[in-house]
XYZ file of C-alpha atoms in Angstrom:
683
model
C 79.610 73.457 192.911
C 76.188 75.036 192.385
C 72.644 73.761 192.230
C 71.874 70.295 190.948
C 70.535 70.038 187.445
C 66.819 69.558 187.023
C 65.942 66.235 185.444
C 64.078 65.605 182.261
C 62.348 62.477 180.985
C 61.773 61.200 177.492
C 58.725 59.100 176.587
C 58.959 55.570 177.903
C 60.571 53.079 175.532
C 58.195 50.246 174.737
C 58.610 46.765 176.148
C 57.932 43.729 173.995
C 54.550 42.203 174.449
C 53.995 39.906 171.536
C 50.925 39.786 169.353
C 47.713 40.470 171.194
C 45.655 38.234 168.969
C 48.183 35.528 168.132
C 48.313 33.131 171.001
C 51.686 31.543 170.383
C 53.429 34.826 170.962
C 52.020 35.097 174.449
C 53.132 31.692 175.678
C 56.042 31.700 178.105
C 55.822 28.198 179.525
C 59.036 26.973 181.097
C 59.034 23.706 179.192
C 59.178 25.563 175.874
C 62.720 26.875 175.879
C 64.539 27.558 172.631
C 63.853 24.611 170.328
C 67.092 23.064 169.109
C 65.097 21.291 166.383
C 63.966 24.636 164.944
C 67.026 26.852 164.540
C 66.701 30.334 163.113
C 67.401 29.344 159.537
C 64.803 26.568 159.459
C 62.137 28.758 161.017
C 62.751 31.553 158.542
C 62.490 29.057 155.671
C 59.018 28.063 156.907
C 57.855 31.610 156.260
C 57.638 30.583 152.582
C 55.190 27.773 153.334
C 51.981 28.101 151.258
C 49.883 27.326 154.353
C 48.887 30.588 156.075
C 48.478 28.859 159.444
C 52.058 27.593 159.310
C 53.366 31.038 158.355
C 51.389 32.558 161.212
C 52.616 30.055 163.772
C 56.192 30.403 162.532
C 56.008 34.164 163.059
C 54.601 33.549 166.529
C 57.427 31.134 167.381
C 59.986 33.664 166.196
C 58.306 36.373 168.262
C 58.666 34.259 171.364
C 62.250 33.283 170.639
C 63.510 36.831 170.073
C 62.294 37.737 173.557
C 65.429 35.850 174.603
C 68.314 38.180 173.794
C 70.706 35.292 173.274
C 68.611 34.126 170.330
C 68.633 37.443 168.473
C 72.164 37.232 166.929
C 71.358 33.933 165.182
C 68.256 35.449 163.613
C 70.160 38.548 162.533
C 72.787 36.363 160.897
C 70.025 34.655 158.905
C 68.685 38.026 157.671
C 65.468 37.990 159.686
C 64.477 41.526 158.679
C 64.588 40.836 154.941
C 62.810 37.509 155.474
C 59.996 38.900 157.606
C 59.526 42.261 155.923
C 57.376 40.766 153.140
C 55.248 38.999 155.782
C 53.917 42.430 156.768
C 52.121 42.439 153.414
C 51.019 38.798 153.441
C 47.567 38.024 152.048
C 46.527 36.707 155.467
C 45.713 39.287 158.120
C 46.697 36.770 160.775
C 50.176 36.436 159.263
C 50.519 40.208 159.015
C 49.621 40.578 162.671
C 51.992 37.822 163.775
C 54.843 39.159 161.620
C 54.401 42.694 162.944
C 54.406 41.309 166.477
C 57.591 39.346 165.864
C 59.378 42.392 164.423
C 58.022 44.447 167.297
C 59.566 42.047 169.811
C 62.820 42.005 167.871
C 63.010 45.792 167.925
C 62.153 46.007 171.631
C 64.451 43.233 172.860
C 67.276 43.945 170.436
C 67.775 47.537 171.539
C 68.860 50.635 169.629
C 71.457 48.922 167.465
C 69.005 46.313 166.205
C 66.413 49.016 165.502
C 68.988 50.976 163.520
C 69.868 47.854 161.579
C 66.197 47.160 160.869
C 65.758 50.648 159.459
C 68.920 50.322 157.354
C 67.492 47.114 155.904
C 64.450 49.116 154.796
C 61.845 47.675 157.137
C 60.128 51.067 156.983
C 59.017 50.536 153.364
C 56.696 47.542 153.986
C 55.723 48.988 157.370
C 54.549 52.256 155.808
C 52.582 50.335 153.163
C 51.001 48.190 155.876
C 50.011 51.234 157.913
C 48.474 52.896 154.869
C 46.472 49.769 154.014
C 45.297 49.465 157.612
C 44.204 53.095 157.616
C 42.328 52.621 154.352
C 40.630 49.521 155.768
C 39.490 51.066 159.042
C 36.080 51.807 157.566
C 35.429 48.130 156.862
C 32.974 46.842 159.413
C 34.217 43.258 159.357
C 37.011 41.418 157.568
C 37.372 37.655 157.220
C 40.783 36.123 156.715
C 41.298 33.550 153.941
C 41.258 30.606 156.336
C 37.866 31.524 157.711
C 38.912 32.965 161.058
C 36.632 35.625 162.421
C 37.505 39.296 162.313
C 37.355 39.403 166.104
C 40.675 37.608 166.151
C 42.491 39.231 163.244
C 40.712 42.442 162.358
C 42.551 45.287 160.676
C 42.723 47.194 163.945
C 44.648 44.330 165.569
C 47.152 44.352 162.724
C 47.441 48.133 162.947
C 48.080 47.932 166.689
C 51.098 45.671 166.182
C 52.333 47.826 163.295
C 52.067 51.007 165.366
C 53.958 49.340 168.221
C 56.734 48.478 165.771
C 56.755 52.017 164.391
C 56.973 53.375 167.922
C 60.010 51.233 168.750
C 61.813 52.208 165.568
C 61.147 55.935 165.969
C 62.262 55.757 169.594
C 65.662 54.434 168.493
C 66.302 55.732 164.991
C 66.372 59.293 163.696
C 66.086 57.847 160.178
C 62.787 56.229 161.129
C 61.558 59.604 162.398
C 62.596 61.203 159.099
C 60.617 58.569 157.198
C 57.682 59.218 159.538
C 57.803 62.900 158.633
C 58.303 62.351 154.904
C 55.463 59.836 154.600
C 53.069 61.974 156.656
C 52.341 59.140 159.057
C 50.992 61.664 161.556
C 47.664 61.478 159.718
C 47.564 57.699 160.196
C 48.397 57.947 163.904
C 45.574 60.428 164.353
C 43.177 58.016 162.650
C 44.344 55.313 165.055
C 43.743 57.652 167.991
C 40.183 58.223 166.821
C 39.504 54.482 167.104
C 39.118 54.971 170.858
C 37.118 53.646 172.659
C 36.148 50.812 170.256
C 39.803 49.723 169.875
C 41.546 50.935 173.013
C 44.814 49.072 172.531
C 45.311 50.594 169.078
C 44.506 54.110 170.282
C 46.823 53.901 173.286
C 49.635 52.493 171.125
C 49.184 55.380 168.696
C 49.267 57.854 171.583
C 52.553 56.412 172.820
C 54.042 56.631 169.327
C 52.749 60.165 168.852
C 54.326 61.345 172.085
C 57.660 59.960 170.884
C 57.634 61.439 167.378
C 56.479 64.888 168.512
C 59.404 65.285 170.902
C 62.255 67.425 169.504
C 60.995 67.092 165.937
C 60.976 70.573 164.334
C 60.387 69.124 160.866
C 57.103 67.650 162.032
C 56.097 70.845 163.832
C 56.224 72.742 160.546
C 53.583 70.453 159.041
C 51.047 70.200 161.875
C 47.714 71.741 160.902
C 44.941 73.240 163.004
C 42.534 70.323 162.279
C 45.191 67.866 163.492
C 45.568 69.806 166.736
C 41.792 69.728 167.089
C 41.866 65.914 166.972
C 44.146 65.910 170.017
C 42.024 68.494 171.803
C 38.830 66.524 171.153
C 40.348 63.394 172.708
C 41.463 65.400 175.743
C 37.884 66.614 176.169
C 36.545 63.051 176.374
C 34.608 62.334 179.552
C 35.139 58.547 179.585
C 36.413 57.755 183.069
C 37.974 54.278 182.878
C 41.701 53.933 183.530
C 42.679 53.346 179.895
C 40.912 56.582 178.976
C 42.923 58.397 181.650
C 46.122 56.944 180.193
C 45.125 57.919 176.646
C 44.298 61.508 177.611
C 47.555 61.788 179.551
C 49.620 60.585 176.596
C 47.773 62.891 174.213
C 48.318 65.833 176.551
C 52.037 65.048 176.419
C 51.937 65.235 172.634
C 50.064 68.533 172.758
C 52.699 69.862 175.160
C 55.388 68.865 172.662
C 53.463 70.747 169.955
C 52.797 73.854 172.048
C 55.033 76.053 169.884
C 52.660 75.659 166.895
C 49.544 76.488 168.896
C 48.311 80.033 168.099
C 49.429 82.482 170.771
C 45.864 83.453 171.606
C 45.089 79.798 172.418
C 48.255 78.772 174.225
C 47.041 79.627 177.718
C 43.887 77.552 177.233
C 45.861 74.634 175.788
C 48.399 74.647 178.626
C 45.563 74.821 181.124
C 43.892 71.840 179.427
C 47.123 69.816 179.512
C 47.682 70.424 183.214
C 44.013 69.729 183.938
C 44.459 66.274 182.366
C 47.611 65.621 184.398
C 45.858 66.754 187.543
C 42.914 64.423 186.971
C 45.315 61.503 186.440
C 47.007 62.238 189.770
C 43.667 62.620 191.551
C 43.039 58.869 191.483
C 44.136 56.990 194.603
C 46.075 54.199 192.898
C 46.277 52.024 196.008
C 42.528 52.053 196.605
C 41.791 51.567 192.916
C 44.062 48.510 192.761
C 42.294 47.021 195.773
C 38.910 47.602 194.113
C 40.040 46.126 190.804
C 41.594 43.097 192.493
C 38.370 42.513 194.401
C 36.381 42.773 191.157
C 38.683 40.179 189.589
C 37.537 37.619 192.167
C 34.049 37.650 190.677
C 35.252 36.605 187.235
C 34.202 32.979 186.621
C 37.253 30.738 186.733
C 38.074 28.646 183.694
C 37.437 24.951 184.031
C 40.352 22.562 183.866
C 39.179 21.343 180.468
C 38.952 24.895 179.194
C 42.455 25.672 180.418
C 43.803 22.576 178.713
C 42.009 23.579 175.523
C 43.535 27.055 175.759
C 46.963 25.498 176.133
C 46.764 23.921 172.689
C 48.909 25.626 170.055
C 47.413 27.016 166.891
C 49.611 24.621 164.914
C 51.655 21.825 166.422
C 55.381 21.466 165.886
C 54.671 18.165 164.129
C 52.606 19.978 161.521
C 55.376 22.529 161.070
C 57.806 19.761 160.251
C 55.544 18.114 157.688
C 55.015 19.020 154.061
C 52.657 21.418 152.364
C 48.898 21.286 152.489
C 48.680 20.281 156.141
C 45.925 22.750 156.940
C 43.146 20.249 157.560
C 42.031 19.859 161.120
C 43.842 22.978 162.291
C 41.766 25.009 164.664
C 42.558 28.304 166.358
C 43.026 28.284 170.084
C 44.540 30.400 172.766
C 47.540 29.168 174.662
C 47.588 29.381 178.400
C 49.735 32.264 179.622
C 52.056 31.312 182.417
C 53.318 34.266 184.436
C 57.053 33.841 184.582
C 60.158 35.981 184.670
C 59.022 37.935 181.623
C 55.415 38.394 182.734
C 55.932 42.143 182.813
C 56.566 42.026 179.069
C 53.172 40.507 178.328
C 49.801 42.201 177.896
C 47.578 41.958 180.976
C 45.205 38.966 180.741
C 42.037 40.494 182.139
C 40.239 43.794 182.142
C 40.966 44.551 185.806
C 44.709 44.026 185.487
C 44.773 46.031 182.274
C 42.948 48.889 184.004
C 45.357 48.851 186.952
C 48.351 48.846 184.623
C 46.907 51.736 182.616
C 46.317 53.808 185.748
C 49.867 53.379 187.030
C 51.442 54.107 183.654
C 49.180 57.142 183.296
C 50.240 58.532 186.661
C 53.913 57.897 185.932
C 53.550 59.649 182.578
C 51.765 62.600 184.200
C 54.585 63.042 186.706
C 57.223 62.835 183.986
C 55.433 65.524 181.984
C 55.367 67.808 185.029
C 59.081 67.103 185.514
C 59.702 68.309 181.963
C 57.536 71.392 182.438
C 59.680 72.356 185.425
C 62.923 71.744 183.547
C 65.279 74.034 181.675
C 64.566 74.158 177.964
C 68.277 74.380 177.186
C 69.488 71.247 175.388
C 72.108 69.072 177.011
C 74.487 66.501 175.600
C 72.518 63.663 177.142
C 69.042 64.548 178.295
C 67.579 62.683 181.228
C 65.879 59.469 180.165
C 63.415 56.997 181.931
C 66.150 55.276 183.975
C 67.706 55.568 187.366
C 71.363 55.781 186.340
C 73.185 59.045 185.680
C 76.432 60.041 184.110
C 78.980 62.595 185.210
C 77.588 65.331 182.984
C 74.403 65.399 185.046
C 76.170 66.929 188.020
C 78.098 69.752 186.384
C 77.750 73.136 188.026
C 75.012 75.333 186.634
C 76.854 78.457 185.563
C 73.615 80.401 185.432
C 73.056 80.066 189.184
C 74.061 83.312 190.777
C 73.564 85.468 193.836
C 72.143 88.913 194.426
C 72.547 90.323 197.922
C 73.496 86.863 199.116
C 70.306 85.218 197.819
C 70.645 82.250 195.490
C 68.542 82.636 192.390
C 67.460 79.835 190.080
C 68.391 79.993 186.404
C 65.072 78.356 185.575
C 61.710 80.009 185.298
C 58.160 79.031 184.436
C 55.935 80.871 182.024
C 53.055 82.695 183.645
C 50.586 80.303 181.995
C 52.301 77.171 183.322
C 52.815 78.636 186.795
C 49.177 79.709 187.002
C 47.874 76.311 185.885
C 50.136 74.428 188.304
C 48.803 76.532 191.145
C 45.150 76.425 190.032
C 45.140 72.623 189.955
C 47.130 72.302 193.194
C 49.836 70.296 191.437
C 52.549 70.749 194.121
C 50.343 69.150 196.786
C 49.308 66.301 194.484
C 52.944 65.602 193.636
C 53.904 65.580 197.318
C 51.045 63.156 198.010
C 52.499 60.776 195.408
C 55.908 60.813 197.135
C 54.468 58.675 199.954
C 55.212 54.976 200.048
C 52.724 52.844 198.085
C 49.616 51.614 199.880
C 50.829 48.573 201.846
C 47.559 46.687 201.403
C 47.726 47.190 197.635
C 51.350 46.054 197.597
C 50.460 42.894 199.536
C 47.588 42.118 197.157
C 49.840 42.530 194.119
C 52.630 40.411 195.572
C 50.173 37.631 196.392
C 49.216 37.232 192.738
C 51.859 36.289 190.130
C 50.050 38.132 187.344
C 49.796 41.329 189.427
C 53.273 41.178 190.922
C 54.845 43.596 188.444
C 52.513 46.385 189.608
C 54.464 46.669 192.863
C 57.507 47.923 190.947
C 55.334 50.373 189.048
C 53.998 51.802 192.300
C 57.549 52.260 193.562
C 58.492 53.959 190.305
C 55.642 56.432 190.712
C 57.012 57.392 194.138
C 60.470 57.958 192.639
C 59.045 59.996 189.767
C 57.109 62.110 192.253
C 60.288 62.793 194.245
C 62.090 63.814 191.053
C 59.131 66.007 190.161
C 59.327 67.584 193.616
C 63.045 68.238 193.089
C 62.316 70.134 189.869
C 59.415 72.084 191.354
C 61.587 73.156 194.279
C 63.974 74.623 191.691
C 61.382 76.749 189.888
C 58.697 77.691 192.419
C 59.009 80.289 195.143
C 58.200 79.722 198.801
C 54.619 80.933 198.401
C 54.050 78.666 195.426
C 55.180 75.737 197.548
C 52.708 76.576 200.300
C 54.714 78.913 202.534
C 57.205 78.387 205.357
C 55.029 75.987 207.365
C 54.439 73.824 204.290
C 58.177 73.623 203.597
C 58.874 72.605 207.191
C 56.147 69.960 206.978
C 57.712 68.774 203.731
C 61.076 68.446 205.474
C 59.461 66.269 208.142
C 57.751 64.189 205.455
C 60.998 63.570 203.572
C 62.788 62.638 206.775
C 60.078 60.077 207.512
C 60.554 58.590 204.051
C 64.268 58.252 204.696
C 64.052 56.714 208.157
C 60.788 54.762 208.237
C 62.188 51.905 206.114
C 65.899 51.288 206.552
C 66.124 48.900 203.587
C 64.807 51.561 201.201
C 68.169 53.352 201.176
C 69.667 50.361 199.391
C 67.481 51.002 196.344
C 69.447 53.228 194.003
C 66.517 54.755 192.128
C 64.838 55.805 195.374
C 68.129 57.056 196.799
C 68.750 59.204 193.735
C 65.255 60.700 193.836
C 65.102 61.334 197.597
C 68.607 62.810 197.785
C 67.805 65.236 194.941
C 64.593 66.350 196.640
C 66.225 66.747 200.063
C 69.116 68.758 198.629
C 66.790 71.125 196.737
C 64.644 71.607 199.828
C 67.650 72.350 202.043
C 68.875 74.919 199.519
C 65.567 76.766 199.730
C 65.448 76.580 203.525
C 69.014 77.863 203.792
C 68.482 80.718 201.317
C 65.378 81.871 203.235
C 66.864 81.285 206.709
C 64.110 78.789 207.511
C 64.950 76.191 210.205
C 65.737 72.848 208.567
C 63.673 70.548 210.827
C 65.963 67.619 209.991
C 68.863 66.987 212.354
C 72.430 66.734 211.028
C 72.622 63.210 212.441
C 69.568 62.174 210.414
C 71.019 63.738 207.289
C 74.323 61.977 207.930
C 72.536 58.619 207.745
C 71.157 59.527 204.327
C 74.495 60.886 203.126
C 76.491 57.874 204.295
C 74.164 55.675 202.243
C 74.508 58.120 199.361
C 78.310 58.082 199.138
C 78.237 54.282 198.956
C 76.006 54.427 195.879
C 77.435 53.703 192.443
C 75.500 56.594 190.858
C 77.629 59.741 190.680
C 74.719 62.158 191.071
C 73.681 60.479 194.339
C 77.175 60.941 195.777
C 77.149 64.557 194.618
C 73.810 65.088 196.339
C 75.170 63.516 199.529
C 78.139 65.867 199.837
C 75.958 68.785 198.754
C 73.504 68.046 201.568
C 76.338 67.969 204.085
C 77.767 71.188 202.680
C 74.461 73.032 203.039
C 73.913 71.645 206.529
C 77.411 72.526 207.687
C 77.351 76.040 206.275
C 74.100 76.753 208.137
C 75.432 75.261 211.381
C 78.659 77.283 211.164
C 76.646 80.412 211.916
C 75.357 78.945 215.191
C 76.929 78.148 218.562
C 77.680 74.901 220.418
C 77.983 72.994 217.157
C 81.708 72.151 217.103
C 81.282 68.390 217.427
C 78.750 68.332 214.621
C 81.024 70.424 212.415
C 83.866 68.018 213.108
C 81.618 65.094 212.114
C 80.722 66.843 208.874
C 84.360 67.780 208.219
C 85.557 64.196 208.676
C 82.806 62.980 206.323
C 83.665 65.483 203.585
C 87.401 64.865 203.872
C 86.833 61.144 203.521
C 84.832 61.659 200.335
C 87.368 64.166 199.004
C 90.283 61.781 199.286
C 88.559 58.484 198.492
C 85.904 59.028 195.807
C 86.946 57.855 192.324
C 85.053 60.635 190.524
C 86.655 64.070 190.259
C 83.163 65.551 189.988
C 82.291 64.217 193.436
C 85.700 65.262 194.748
C 85.151 68.795 193.472
C 81.722 68.944 195.076
C 83.158 67.717 198.392
C 85.916 70.351 198.289
C 83.365 73.072 197.591
C 81.333 71.824 200.545
C 84.414 72.031 202.781
C 85.043 75.598 201.640
C 81.452 76.544 202.519
C 81.403 74.846 205.914
C 84.748 76.130 207.183
C 84.814 79.539 205.518
C 83.843 81.543 208.575
C 82.927 81.383 212.238
C 84.856 80.798 215.434
C 83.624 77.289 216.033
C 84.259 76.416 212.396
C 87.851 77.608 212.755
C 88.358 75.566 215.909
C 86.757 72.492 214.339
C 89.020 72.858 211.286
C 92.050 72.923 213.561
C 90.963 69.850 215.503
C 90.341 67.726 212.399
C 93.628 69.009 210.888
C 91.828 70.283 207.823
C 94.729 72.418 206.591
C 97.253 69.585 206.709
C 94.835 67.209 204.944
C 94.139 69.666 202.144
C 97.807 70.549 201.644
C 98.570 66.841 201.321
C 95.695 66.315 198.894
C 96.353 69.385 196.711
C 99.128 67.841 194.540
C 97.123 64.629 194.256
C 94.108 66.569 192.991
C 96.207 68.471 190.447
C 97.798 65.264 189.190
C 94.432 63.512 188.820
C 93.034 66.509 186.984
C 95.928 66.486 184.510
C 95.746 62.728 184.008
C 91.978 62.120 183.917
C 90.579 65.499 182.946
C 90.347 65.622 179.188
C 89.826 61.878 178.842
C 86.912 61.477 181.231
C 85.170 64.815 181.687
C 83.270 67.328 179.570
C 84.518 70.889 178.925
C 81.933 72.269 181.365
C 83.088 69.874 184.064
C 86.735 70.760 183.441
C 85.875 74.440 183.771
C 84.241 73.781 187.120
C 87.131 71.606 188.313
C 89.646 74.287 187.329
C 87.710 76.737 189.505
C 87.775 74.227 192.353
C 91.537 73.881 191.961
C 91.945 77.661 192.152
C 89.605 77.900 195.157
C 91.522 75.115 196.888
C 94.717 77.140 196.613
C 92.984 80.213 198.004
C 91.317 78.278 200.822
C 94.635 76.787 201.909
C 96.138 80.279 201.988
C 93.144 81.473 204.008
C 93.510 78.649 206.544
C 97.237 79.338 206.849
C 96.493 82.973 207.599
C 94.007 81.974 210.287
C 96.537 79.680 211.936
C 99.198 82.427 211.935
C 96.715 84.808 213.535
C 95.861 82.251 216.223
C 99.552 81.597 216.987
C 100.349 85.281 217.253
């Protein structure tokens, strides 16, 4: 049914992390489950308390509670957005920071619907005012909160960081929030936040994330971007600071510049594209496994906290007893950090130490770099549902690409790269660097991460980088020619490498995200090898192992890839000799998928594969006879037609129905062709 669609990624949605400066928000101790004595309504009432410390701690408690999705409906019923919106403009910076963090967690854990609801309840109005006040206050060297806390804990930049996180979440989920962003010219404020690097790294990185989101598919914003604003991005990309957070920042900013490439003057576009890909290349240059080992070793030299210090850190800013007492209970309250216990939601929390934060920044930076390269090697044509940062796919992802066509029997790709992008990818050796990232994560680094609860989440990030690299490879195979990929020998070596990935760890094929990425890459590679008559280097039996795992997967695109791989393999084998048993194996496999798979898209792909495998060749004809292909297809034909009539318009897009109608017509023709062959053999 044609070539598989190249994937595209959107900027990563943000995960809740709580307030960086407010300690209560970062506590996840098991003994502090949802407090039945402090239901949503009572907590929201405490926001009116005249004591700033109580308001701050209440916001922090709410921030922790809304990390539990089951708690969110009760807060929504009590009008949490309208209650907490004014807290963004509280006289206390600490309260502002805690309130922004609580709303940030609500937006992240509540999902798109909650974000939409927050915007409808006009959370953007106080948020915009807060961001403007933060921007105006950036020039202040030091700010003291009313209760005497130092600016190191609740400085304006800390408040701005939480506010930008909230803005990012809302713009990620709500087109109305993006419209407000454009109307209020918040781009200027984000750029000011970016320029706070390196003195306030968390704020700058948060702003870079938000900027990458709002610059994607936002033509209204593009019309307002000025040359000086582009120069701010370019100046950050030219920074020579080499720590991991700087690499992440430059990578995110390069993504924003890529989104804004259409407003860059034509005489500067080549230089800008080259600068973007240079940043991505430098991010991929770092050996993440070795860097994690070095950072983990450096962590050992950090002086451990004493038991007394840990107990002191575990004290809350304000006790629950104080919360339940009357006004004026601010005497004797002292700030303190609560001990962070790494638990099930540890991945949602900010890293505790510099080393862990650096490791996290490196891995996110490399993942982002790969996703940007994926998008560069992707069709610019819009789709109903563009690929997002998730492993699942829907049926529309596997529709036949009508623009794929043949000239003199050679399959041509509908996609192409601009000369500037192609040149930069080659100059910085991006294909090789992407292939290097498709290897399994460094086992020593994985062991080190798994041995430490606070580092454990990095193992999943390393696996995700491998999957992103495989997806990136899939897209590059669709847009680069053989020479751009290193030549025939490089493609054969790549085939061996992918086969080792498939067979070196048997359990890996049970992981759906990996299976989706590896099957896409293998299918694209086999298409190139077949079109250029290059030996495949992977045996049909090896491929069958991958495909059998693929057709058991719940993801439709993986099952499509599986039958596509078998179709390509069989069609190549049909031109050879002494391959009848293998063709029979492939025929049985494809017939099984054809008659059993619940998706008509997969069924159509399997039928197309059968047509390709058994279209020509003496051994193919004999194999078709022995597996009784004609009888099976004649029996299945009315079933296929009935399913198409019953399920078609309800479950499939117009493009998919067009493809399936073609399959139905080709099935009729193929049956007639097989009948003619049998008559010839009998005569």
